[in-house]
PDB file of C-alpha atoms in Angstrom:
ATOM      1  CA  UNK A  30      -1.610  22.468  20.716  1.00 57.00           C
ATOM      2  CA  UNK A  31      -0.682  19.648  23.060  1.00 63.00           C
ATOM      3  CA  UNK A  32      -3.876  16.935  23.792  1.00 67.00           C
ATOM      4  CA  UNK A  33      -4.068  15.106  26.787  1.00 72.00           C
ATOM      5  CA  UNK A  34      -5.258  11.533  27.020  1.00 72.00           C
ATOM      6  CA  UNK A  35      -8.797  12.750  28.711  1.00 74.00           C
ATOM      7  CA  UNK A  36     -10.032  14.822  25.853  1.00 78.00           C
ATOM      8  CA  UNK A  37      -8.373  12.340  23.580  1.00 77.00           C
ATOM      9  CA  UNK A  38     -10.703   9.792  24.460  1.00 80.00           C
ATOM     10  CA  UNK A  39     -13.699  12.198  24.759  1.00 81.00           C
ATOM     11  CA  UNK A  40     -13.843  12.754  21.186  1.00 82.00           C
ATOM     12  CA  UNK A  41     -15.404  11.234  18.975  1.00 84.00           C
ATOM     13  CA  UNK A  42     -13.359  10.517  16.004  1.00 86.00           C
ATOM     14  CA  UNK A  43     -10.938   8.855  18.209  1.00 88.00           C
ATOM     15  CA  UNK A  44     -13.197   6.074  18.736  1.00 90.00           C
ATOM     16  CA  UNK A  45     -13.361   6.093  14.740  1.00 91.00           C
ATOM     17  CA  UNK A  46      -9.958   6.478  14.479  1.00 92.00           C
ATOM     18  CA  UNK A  47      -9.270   3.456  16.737  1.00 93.00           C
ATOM     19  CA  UNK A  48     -11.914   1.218  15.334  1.00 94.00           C
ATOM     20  CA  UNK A  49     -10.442   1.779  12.234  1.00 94.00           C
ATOM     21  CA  UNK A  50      -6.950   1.212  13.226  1.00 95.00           C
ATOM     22  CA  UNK A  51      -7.699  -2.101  14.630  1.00 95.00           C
ATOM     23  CA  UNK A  52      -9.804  -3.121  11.667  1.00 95.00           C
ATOM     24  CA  UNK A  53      -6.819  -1.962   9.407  1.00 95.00           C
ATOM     25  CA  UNK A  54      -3.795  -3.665  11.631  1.00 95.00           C
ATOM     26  CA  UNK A  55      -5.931  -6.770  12.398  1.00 95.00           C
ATOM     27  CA  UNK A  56      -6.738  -7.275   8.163  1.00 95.00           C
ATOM     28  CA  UNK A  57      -3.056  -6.523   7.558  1.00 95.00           C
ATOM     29  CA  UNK A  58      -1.488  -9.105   9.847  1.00 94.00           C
ATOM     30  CA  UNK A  59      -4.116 -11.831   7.636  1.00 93.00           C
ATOM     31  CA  UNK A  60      -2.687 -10.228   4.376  1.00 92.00           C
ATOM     32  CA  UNK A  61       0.673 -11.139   5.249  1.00 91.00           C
ATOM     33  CA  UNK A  62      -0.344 -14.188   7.294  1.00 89.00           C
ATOM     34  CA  UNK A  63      -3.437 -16.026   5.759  1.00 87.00           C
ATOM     35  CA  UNK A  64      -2.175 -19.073   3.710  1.00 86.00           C
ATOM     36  CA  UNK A  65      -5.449 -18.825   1.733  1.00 86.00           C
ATOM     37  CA  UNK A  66      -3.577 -16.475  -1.327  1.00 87.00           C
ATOM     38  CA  UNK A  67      -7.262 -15.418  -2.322  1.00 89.00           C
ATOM     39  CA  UNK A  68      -8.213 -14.503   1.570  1.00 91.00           C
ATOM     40  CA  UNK A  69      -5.099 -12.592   1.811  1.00 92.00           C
ATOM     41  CA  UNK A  70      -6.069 -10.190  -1.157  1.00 92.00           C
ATOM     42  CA  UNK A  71      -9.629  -9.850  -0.239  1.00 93.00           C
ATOM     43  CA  UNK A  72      -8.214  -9.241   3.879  1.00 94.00           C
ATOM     44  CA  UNK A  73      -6.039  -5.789   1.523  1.00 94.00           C
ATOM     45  CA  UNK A  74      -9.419  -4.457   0.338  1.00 95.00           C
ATOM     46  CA  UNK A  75     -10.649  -4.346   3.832  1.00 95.00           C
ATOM     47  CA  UNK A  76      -7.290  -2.530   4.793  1.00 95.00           C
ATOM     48  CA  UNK A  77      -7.405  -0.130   1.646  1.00 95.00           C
ATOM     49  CA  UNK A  78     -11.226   0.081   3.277  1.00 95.00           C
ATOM     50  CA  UNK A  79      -9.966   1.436   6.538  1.00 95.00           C
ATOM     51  CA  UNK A  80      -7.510   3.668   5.193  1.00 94.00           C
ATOM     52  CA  UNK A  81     -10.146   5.403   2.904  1.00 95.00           C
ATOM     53  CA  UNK A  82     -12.173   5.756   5.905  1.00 94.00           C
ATOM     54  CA  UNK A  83      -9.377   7.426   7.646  1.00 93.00           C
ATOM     55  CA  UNK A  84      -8.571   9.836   4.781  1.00 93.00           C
ATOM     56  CA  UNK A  85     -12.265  10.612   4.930  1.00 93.00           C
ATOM     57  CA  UNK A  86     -11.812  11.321   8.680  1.00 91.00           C
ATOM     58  CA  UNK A  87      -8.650  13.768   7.669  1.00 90.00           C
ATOM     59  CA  UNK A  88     -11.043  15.415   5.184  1.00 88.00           C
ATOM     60  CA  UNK A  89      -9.152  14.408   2.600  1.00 89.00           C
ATOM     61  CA  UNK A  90     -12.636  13.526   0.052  1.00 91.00           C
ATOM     62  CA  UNK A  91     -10.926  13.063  -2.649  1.00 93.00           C
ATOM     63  CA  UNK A  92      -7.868  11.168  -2.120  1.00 93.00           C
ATOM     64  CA  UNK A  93     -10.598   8.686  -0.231  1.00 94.00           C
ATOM     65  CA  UNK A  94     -12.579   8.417  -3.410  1.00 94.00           C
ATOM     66  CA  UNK A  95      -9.461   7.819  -5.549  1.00 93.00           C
ATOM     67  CA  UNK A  96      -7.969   5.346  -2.945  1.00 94.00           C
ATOM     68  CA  UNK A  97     -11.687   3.135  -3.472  1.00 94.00           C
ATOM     69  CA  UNK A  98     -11.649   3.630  -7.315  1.00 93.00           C
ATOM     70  CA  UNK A  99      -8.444   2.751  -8.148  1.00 92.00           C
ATOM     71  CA  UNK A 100      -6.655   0.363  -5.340  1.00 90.00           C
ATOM     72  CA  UNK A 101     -10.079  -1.542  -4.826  1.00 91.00           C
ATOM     73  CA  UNK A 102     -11.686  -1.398  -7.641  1.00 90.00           C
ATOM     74  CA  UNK A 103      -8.543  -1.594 -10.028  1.00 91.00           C
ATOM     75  CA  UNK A 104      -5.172  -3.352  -8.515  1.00 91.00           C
ATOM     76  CA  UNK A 105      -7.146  -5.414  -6.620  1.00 92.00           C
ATOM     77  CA  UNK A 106      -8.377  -7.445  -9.630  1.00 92.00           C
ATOM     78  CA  UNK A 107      -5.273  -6.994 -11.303  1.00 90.00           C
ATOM     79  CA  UNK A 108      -4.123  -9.058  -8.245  1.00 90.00           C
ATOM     80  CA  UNK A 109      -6.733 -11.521  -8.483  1.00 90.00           C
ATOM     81  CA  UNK A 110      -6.105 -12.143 -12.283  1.00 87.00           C
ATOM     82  CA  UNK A 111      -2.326 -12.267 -11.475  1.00 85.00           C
ATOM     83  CA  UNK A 112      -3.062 -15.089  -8.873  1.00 86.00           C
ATOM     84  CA  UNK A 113      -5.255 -17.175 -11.267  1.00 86.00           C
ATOM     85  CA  UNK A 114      -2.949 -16.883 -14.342  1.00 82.00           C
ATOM     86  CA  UNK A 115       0.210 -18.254 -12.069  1.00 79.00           C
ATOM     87  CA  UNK A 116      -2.179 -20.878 -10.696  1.00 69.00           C
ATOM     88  CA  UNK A 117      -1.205 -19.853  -7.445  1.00 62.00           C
ATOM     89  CA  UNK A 118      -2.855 -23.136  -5.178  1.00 61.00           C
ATOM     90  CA  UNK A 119      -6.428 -21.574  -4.615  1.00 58.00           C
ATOM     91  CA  UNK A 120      -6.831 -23.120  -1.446  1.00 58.00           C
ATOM     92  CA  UNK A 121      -4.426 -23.560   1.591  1.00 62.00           C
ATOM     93  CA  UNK A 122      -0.980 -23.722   0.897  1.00 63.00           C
ATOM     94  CA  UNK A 123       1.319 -24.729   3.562  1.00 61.00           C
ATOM     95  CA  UNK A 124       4.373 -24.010   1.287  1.00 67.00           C
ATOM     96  CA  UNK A 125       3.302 -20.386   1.027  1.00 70.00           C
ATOM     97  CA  UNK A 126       5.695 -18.605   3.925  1.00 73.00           C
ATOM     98  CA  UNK A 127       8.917 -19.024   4.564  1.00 72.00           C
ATOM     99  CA  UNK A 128      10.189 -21.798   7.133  1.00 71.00           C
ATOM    100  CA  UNK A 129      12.542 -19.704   9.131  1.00 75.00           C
ATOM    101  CA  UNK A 130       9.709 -16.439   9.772  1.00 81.00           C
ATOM    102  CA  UNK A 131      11.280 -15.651  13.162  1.00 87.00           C
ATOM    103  CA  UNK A 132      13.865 -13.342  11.588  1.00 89.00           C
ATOM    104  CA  UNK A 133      11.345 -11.105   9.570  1.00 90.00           C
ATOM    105  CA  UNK A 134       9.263 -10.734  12.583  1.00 92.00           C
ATOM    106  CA  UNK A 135      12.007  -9.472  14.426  1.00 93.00           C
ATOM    107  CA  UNK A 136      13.007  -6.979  11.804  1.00 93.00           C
ATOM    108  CA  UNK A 137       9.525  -6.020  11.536  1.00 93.00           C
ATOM    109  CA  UNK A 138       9.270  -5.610  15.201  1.00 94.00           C
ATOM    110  CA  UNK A 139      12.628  -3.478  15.557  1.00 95.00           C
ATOM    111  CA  UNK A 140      11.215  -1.257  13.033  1.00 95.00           C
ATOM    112  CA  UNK A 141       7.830  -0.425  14.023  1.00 94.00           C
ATOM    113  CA  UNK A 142       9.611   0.609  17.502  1.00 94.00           C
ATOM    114  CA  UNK A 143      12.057   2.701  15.661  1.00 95.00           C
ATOM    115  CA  UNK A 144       9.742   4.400  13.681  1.00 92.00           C
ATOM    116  CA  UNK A 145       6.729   4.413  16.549  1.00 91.00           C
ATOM    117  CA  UNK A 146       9.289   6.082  19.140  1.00 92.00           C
ATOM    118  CA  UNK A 147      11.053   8.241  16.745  1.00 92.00           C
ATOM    119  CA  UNK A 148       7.775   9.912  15.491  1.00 88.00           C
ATOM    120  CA  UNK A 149       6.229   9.857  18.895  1.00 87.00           C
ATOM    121  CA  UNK A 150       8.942  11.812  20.484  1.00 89.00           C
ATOM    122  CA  UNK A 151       9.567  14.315  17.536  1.00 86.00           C
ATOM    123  CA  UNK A 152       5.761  15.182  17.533  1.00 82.00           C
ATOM    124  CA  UNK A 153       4.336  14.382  20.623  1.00 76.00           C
ATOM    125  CA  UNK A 154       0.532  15.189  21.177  1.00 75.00           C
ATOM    126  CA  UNK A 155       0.259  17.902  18.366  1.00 78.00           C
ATOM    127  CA  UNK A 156      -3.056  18.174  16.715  1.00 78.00           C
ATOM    128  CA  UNK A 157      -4.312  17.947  13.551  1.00 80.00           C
ATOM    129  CA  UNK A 158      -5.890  20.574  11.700  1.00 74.00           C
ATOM    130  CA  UNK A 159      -9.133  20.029  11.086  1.00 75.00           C
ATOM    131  CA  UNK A 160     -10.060  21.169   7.212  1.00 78.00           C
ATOM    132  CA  UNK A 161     -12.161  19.227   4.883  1.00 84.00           C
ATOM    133  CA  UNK A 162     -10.503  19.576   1.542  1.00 85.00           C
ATOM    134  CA  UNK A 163     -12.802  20.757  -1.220  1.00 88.00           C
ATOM    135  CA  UNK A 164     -11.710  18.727  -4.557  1.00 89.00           C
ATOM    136  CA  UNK A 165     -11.913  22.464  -6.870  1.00 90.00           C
ATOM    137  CA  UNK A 166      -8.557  23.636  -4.949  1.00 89.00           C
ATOM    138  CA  UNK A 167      -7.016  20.373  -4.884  1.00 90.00           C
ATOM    139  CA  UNK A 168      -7.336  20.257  -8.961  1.00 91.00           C
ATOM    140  CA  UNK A 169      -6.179  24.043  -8.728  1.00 92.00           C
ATOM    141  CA  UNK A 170      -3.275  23.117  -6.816  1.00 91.00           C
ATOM    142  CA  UNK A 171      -2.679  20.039  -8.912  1.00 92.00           C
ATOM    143  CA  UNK A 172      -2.829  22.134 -12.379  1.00 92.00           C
ATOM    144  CA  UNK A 173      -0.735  24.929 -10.908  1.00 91.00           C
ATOM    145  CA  UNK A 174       1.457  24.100  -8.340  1.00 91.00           C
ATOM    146  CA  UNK A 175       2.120  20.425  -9.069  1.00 92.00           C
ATOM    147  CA  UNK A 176       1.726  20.763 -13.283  1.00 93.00           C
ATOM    148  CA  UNK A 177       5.157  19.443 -14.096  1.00 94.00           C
ATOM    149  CA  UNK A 178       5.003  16.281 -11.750  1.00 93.00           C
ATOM    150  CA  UNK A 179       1.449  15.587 -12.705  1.00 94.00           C
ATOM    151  CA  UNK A 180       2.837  15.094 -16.593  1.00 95.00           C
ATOM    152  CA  UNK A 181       5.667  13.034 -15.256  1.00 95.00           C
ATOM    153  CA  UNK A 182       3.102  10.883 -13.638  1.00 95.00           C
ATOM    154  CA  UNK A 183       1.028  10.923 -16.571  1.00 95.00           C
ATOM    155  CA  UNK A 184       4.434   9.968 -18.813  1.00 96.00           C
ATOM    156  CA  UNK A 185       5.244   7.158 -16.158  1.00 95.00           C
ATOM    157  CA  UNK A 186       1.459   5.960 -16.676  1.00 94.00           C
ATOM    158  CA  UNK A 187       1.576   5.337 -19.925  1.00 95.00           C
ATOM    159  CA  UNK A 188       5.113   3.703 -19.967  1.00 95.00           C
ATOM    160  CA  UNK A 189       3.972   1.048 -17.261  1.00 94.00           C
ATOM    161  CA  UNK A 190       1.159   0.406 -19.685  1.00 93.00           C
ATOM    162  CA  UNK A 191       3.787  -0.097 -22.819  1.00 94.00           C
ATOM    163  CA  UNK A 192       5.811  -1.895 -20.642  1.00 93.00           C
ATOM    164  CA  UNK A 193       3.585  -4.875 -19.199  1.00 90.00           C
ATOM    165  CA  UNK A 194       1.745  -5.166 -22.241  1.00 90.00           C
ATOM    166  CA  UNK A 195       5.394  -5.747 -24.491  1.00 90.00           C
ATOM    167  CA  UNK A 196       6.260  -7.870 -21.245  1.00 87.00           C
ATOM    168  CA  UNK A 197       3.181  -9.912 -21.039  1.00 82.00           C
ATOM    169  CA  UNK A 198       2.269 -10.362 -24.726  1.00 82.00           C
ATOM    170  CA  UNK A 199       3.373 -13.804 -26.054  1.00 78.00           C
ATOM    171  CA  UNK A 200       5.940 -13.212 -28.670  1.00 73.00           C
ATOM    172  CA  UNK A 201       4.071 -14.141 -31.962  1.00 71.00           C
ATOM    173  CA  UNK A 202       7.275 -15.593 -33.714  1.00 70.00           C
ATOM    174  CA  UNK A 203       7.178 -18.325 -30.557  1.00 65.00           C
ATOM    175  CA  UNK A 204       4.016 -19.474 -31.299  1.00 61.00           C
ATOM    176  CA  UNK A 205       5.035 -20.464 -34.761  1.00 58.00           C
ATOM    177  CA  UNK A 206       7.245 -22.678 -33.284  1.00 54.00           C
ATOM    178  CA  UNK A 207       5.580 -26.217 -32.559  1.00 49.00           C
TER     179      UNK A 207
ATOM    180  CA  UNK B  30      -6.780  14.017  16.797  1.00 80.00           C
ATOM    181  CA  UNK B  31      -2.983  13.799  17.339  1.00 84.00           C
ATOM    182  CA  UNK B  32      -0.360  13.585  14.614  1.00 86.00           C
ATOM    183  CA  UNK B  33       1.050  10.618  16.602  1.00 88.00           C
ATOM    184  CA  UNK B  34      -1.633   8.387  16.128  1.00 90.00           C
ATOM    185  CA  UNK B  35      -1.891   8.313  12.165  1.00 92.00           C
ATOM    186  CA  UNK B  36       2.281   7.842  12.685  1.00 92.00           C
ATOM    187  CA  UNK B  37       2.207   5.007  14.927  1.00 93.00           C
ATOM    188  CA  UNK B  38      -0.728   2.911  12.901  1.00 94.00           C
ATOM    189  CA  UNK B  39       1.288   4.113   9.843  1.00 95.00           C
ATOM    190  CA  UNK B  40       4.402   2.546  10.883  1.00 95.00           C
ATOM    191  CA  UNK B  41       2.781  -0.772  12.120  1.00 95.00           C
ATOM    192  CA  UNK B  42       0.990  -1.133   8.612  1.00 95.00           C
ATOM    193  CA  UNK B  43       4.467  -0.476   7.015  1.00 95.00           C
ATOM    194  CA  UNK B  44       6.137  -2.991   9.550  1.00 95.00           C
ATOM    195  CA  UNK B  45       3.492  -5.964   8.525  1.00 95.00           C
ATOM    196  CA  UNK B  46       4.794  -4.995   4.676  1.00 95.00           C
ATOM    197  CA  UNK B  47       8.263  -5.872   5.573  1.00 94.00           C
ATOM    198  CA  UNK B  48       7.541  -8.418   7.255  1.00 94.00           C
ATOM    199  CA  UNK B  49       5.097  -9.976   4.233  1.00 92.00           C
ATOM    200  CA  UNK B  50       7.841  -9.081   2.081  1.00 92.00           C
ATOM    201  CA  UNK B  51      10.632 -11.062   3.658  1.00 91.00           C
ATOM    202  CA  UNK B  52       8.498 -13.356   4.797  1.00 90.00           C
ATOM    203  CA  UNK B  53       6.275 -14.899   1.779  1.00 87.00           C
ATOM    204  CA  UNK B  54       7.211 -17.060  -1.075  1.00 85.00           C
ATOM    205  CA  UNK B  55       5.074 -16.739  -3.926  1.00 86.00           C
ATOM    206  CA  UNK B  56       6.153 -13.330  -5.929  1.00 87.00           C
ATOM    207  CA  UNK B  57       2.106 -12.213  -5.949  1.00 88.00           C
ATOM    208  CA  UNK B  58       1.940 -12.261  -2.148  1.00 89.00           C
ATOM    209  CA  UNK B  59       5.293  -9.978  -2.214  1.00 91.00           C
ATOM    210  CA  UNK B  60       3.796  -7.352  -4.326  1.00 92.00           C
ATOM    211  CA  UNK B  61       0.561  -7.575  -2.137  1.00 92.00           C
ATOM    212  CA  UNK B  62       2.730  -6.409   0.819  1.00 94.00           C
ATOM    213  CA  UNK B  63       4.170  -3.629  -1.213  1.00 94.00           C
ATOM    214  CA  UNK B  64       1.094  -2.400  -1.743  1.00 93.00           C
ATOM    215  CA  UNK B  65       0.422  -2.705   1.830  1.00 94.00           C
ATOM    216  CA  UNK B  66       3.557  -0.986   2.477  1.00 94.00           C
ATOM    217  CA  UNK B  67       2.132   1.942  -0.111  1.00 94.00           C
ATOM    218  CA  UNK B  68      -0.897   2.351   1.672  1.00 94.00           C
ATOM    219  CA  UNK B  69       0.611   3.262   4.968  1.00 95.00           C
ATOM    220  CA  UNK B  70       2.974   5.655   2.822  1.00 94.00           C
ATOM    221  CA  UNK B  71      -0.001   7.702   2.006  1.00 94.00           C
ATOM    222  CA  UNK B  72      -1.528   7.917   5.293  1.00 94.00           C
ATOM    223  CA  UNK B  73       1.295   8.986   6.760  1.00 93.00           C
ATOM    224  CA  UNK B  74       1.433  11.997   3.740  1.00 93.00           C
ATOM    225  CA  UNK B  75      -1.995  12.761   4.371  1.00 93.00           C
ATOM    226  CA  UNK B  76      -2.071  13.145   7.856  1.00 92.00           C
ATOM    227  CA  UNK B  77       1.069  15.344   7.646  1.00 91.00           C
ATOM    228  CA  UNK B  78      -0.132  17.077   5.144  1.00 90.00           C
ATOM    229  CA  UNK B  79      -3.378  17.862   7.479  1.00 89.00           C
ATOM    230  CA  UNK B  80      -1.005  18.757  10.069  1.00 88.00           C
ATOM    231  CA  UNK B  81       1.344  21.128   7.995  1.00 85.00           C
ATOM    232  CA  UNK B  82      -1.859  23.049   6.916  1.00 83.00           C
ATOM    233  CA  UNK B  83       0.426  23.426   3.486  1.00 81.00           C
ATOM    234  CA  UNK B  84      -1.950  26.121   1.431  1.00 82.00           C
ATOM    235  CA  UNK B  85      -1.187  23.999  -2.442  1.00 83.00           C
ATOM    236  CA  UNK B  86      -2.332  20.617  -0.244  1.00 88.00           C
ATOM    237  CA  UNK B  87       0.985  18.964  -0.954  1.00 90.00           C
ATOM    238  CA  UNK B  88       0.416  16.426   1.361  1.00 90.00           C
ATOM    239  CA  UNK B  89      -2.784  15.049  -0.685  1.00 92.00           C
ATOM    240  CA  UNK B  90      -1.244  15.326  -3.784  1.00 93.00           C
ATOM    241  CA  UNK B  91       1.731  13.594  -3.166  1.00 94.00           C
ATOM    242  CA  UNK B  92      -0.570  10.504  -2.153  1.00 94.00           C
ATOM    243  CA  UNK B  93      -2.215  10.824  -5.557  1.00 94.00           C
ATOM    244  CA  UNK B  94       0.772  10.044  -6.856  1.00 94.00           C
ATOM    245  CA  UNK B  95       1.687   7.417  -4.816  1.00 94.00           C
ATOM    246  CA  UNK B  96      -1.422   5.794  -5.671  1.00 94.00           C
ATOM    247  CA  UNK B  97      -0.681   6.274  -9.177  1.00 94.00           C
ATOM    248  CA  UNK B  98       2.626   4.350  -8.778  1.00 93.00           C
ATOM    249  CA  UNK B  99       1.559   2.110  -6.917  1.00 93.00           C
ATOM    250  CA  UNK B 100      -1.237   1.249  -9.971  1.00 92.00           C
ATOM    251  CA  UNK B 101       1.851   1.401 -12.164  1.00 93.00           C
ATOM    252  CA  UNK B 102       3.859  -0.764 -10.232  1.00 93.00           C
ATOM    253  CA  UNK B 103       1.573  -3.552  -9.807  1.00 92.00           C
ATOM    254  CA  UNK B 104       1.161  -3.447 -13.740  1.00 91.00           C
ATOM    255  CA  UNK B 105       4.982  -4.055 -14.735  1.00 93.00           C
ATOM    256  CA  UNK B 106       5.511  -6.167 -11.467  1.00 92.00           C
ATOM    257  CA  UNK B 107       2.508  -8.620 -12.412  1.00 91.00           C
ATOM    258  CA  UNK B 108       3.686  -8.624 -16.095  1.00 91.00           C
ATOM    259  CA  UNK B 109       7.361  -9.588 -14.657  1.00 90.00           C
ATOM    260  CA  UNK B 110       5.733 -12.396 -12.599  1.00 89.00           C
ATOM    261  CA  UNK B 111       3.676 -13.852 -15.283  1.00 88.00           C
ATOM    262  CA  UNK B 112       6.932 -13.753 -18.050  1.00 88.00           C
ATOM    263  CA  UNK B 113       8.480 -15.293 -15.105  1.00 86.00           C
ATOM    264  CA  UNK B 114       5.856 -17.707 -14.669  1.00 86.00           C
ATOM    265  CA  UNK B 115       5.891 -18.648 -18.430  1.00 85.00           C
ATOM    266  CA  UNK B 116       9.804 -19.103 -18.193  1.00 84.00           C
ATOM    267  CA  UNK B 117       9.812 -20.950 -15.531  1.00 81.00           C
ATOM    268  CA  UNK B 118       6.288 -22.861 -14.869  1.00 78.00           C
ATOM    269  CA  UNK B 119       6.621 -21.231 -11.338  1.00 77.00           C
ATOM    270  CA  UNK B 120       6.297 -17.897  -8.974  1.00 77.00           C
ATOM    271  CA  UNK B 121       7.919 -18.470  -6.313  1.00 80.00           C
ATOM    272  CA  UNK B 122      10.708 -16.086  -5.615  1.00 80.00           C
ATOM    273  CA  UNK B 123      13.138 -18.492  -3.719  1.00 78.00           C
ATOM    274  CA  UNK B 124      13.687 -20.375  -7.020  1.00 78.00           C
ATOM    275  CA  UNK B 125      14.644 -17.537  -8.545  1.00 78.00           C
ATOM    276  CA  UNK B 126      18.398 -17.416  -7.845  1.00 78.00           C
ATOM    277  CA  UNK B 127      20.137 -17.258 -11.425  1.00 78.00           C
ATOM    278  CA  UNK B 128      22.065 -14.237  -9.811  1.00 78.00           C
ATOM    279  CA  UNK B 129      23.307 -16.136  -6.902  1.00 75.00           C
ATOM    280  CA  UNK B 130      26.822 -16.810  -7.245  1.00 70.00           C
TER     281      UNK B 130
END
């Protein structure tokens, strides 16, 4: 079903849509941007924000709920704590880009068109479907369907946890040591 | 709503990642723009996934598990950093050229 730009901007989630999008892109430029390290993670949770909101607006529930419990509520401390135990400056830190940032913008740049044009032109005005997911079948699907790669997840879990606490621990036979 | 839309902010989110990525110098700050990068990764999946109309919700599920590598990622890379950190009294990823030749 092709959409033209009238009844595009005569619905209502649109407007949603686009607040959200410029919320999201504006917040995102400060994450990479804001030489305040502790502004630039609290600028992600107000991306991670928007893109809950959008999931909600796909009627994806779930996958919203999951996105606010676990990247805000969880990495995003992790992130914090990371930043105060390598006493990252708290404040402003001029050394905290790169002198020469002309060359990543352009890559950046060139890709966004790439990818923009590419996907514009392969799906043109399609619509969405409009479905609100219902969490029961998305655990049905997960524990039929998907059953295998939700173990390996599981299995990959649990590994990362091994992992970063061997890597992180202090060896005790270095603390002997004077 | 149009497919193209959740594409195009999609692709700018994952653009700004790059460009944090090459562009910042503490290691933190790089894995915050992964993340970033992640993010637009699983709006992209769920809005195709919407699209698609896939009956087992593949689309959804598949950003449940990115989520839950991106959790696991952040984990090992933040334990990397501090070893790193405890090595080498610093975090900045331009010192870190023992592999440069």
């Amino acid at each position: 079903m092709e959409i033209t730009a009238g009844d595009w901007f005569s619905e209502p989630q649109n407007w949603v849509f686009l607040v959200f999008a410029l919320l999201m892109v504006g917040s995102a430029i400060q994450v990479v941007t804001n030489r305040n390290v502790v502004h630039a993670v609290l600028f992600l949770v107000v991306t991670l924000i928007g893109s809950a909101a959008l999931f909600l607006l796909l009627g994806a529930e779930f996958v919203a709920w999951t996105v606010v419990l676990i990247s805000i509520g969880a990495v995003v401390v992790l992130f914090l704590f990371g930043i105060m135990i390598t006493r990252a400056p708290m404040g402003r830190d001029v050394g905290l880009d790169h002198a020469r940032r002309w060359p990543a913008a352009l890559i950046a740049l060139a890709l966004f068109t790439l990818m923009s044009a590419s996907m514009t032109s392969l799906f043109e005005n399609q619509a969405l479907g409009e479905r609100v997911v219902r969490t029961g079948d998305l655990g049905e699907s997960i524990f039929e369907r998907f059953v295998i790669p939700f173990e390996v997840v599981s299995v990959l879990l649990l590994a990362a946890l091994i992992g970063s606490i061997v890597l992180a621990r202090r060896d005790p036979s270095e603390e002997e040591q004077p | 709503m149009t497919i193209s839309q959740f594409a195009i902010l999609a692709s700018a989110l994952f653009s700004i990642g790059v460009y944090g990525v090459l562009a910042r110098r503490n290691a933190v700050m790089v894995l915050l723009s992964v993340e970033l990068m992640l993010a637009s990764v699983s709006i992209n999946l769920v809005a195709f996934g919407s699209y698609w109309q896939d009956l087992a919700f593949s689309g959804q599920i598949f950003a449940l598990f990115v989520i839950a590598v991106a959790a696991a990622e952040v984990g090992v890379g933040l334990a990397i950093i501090l070893l790193i950190f405890r090595n080498r009294q610093s975090a900045n990823v331009d010192e870190l050229d023992l592999m440069k030749w």
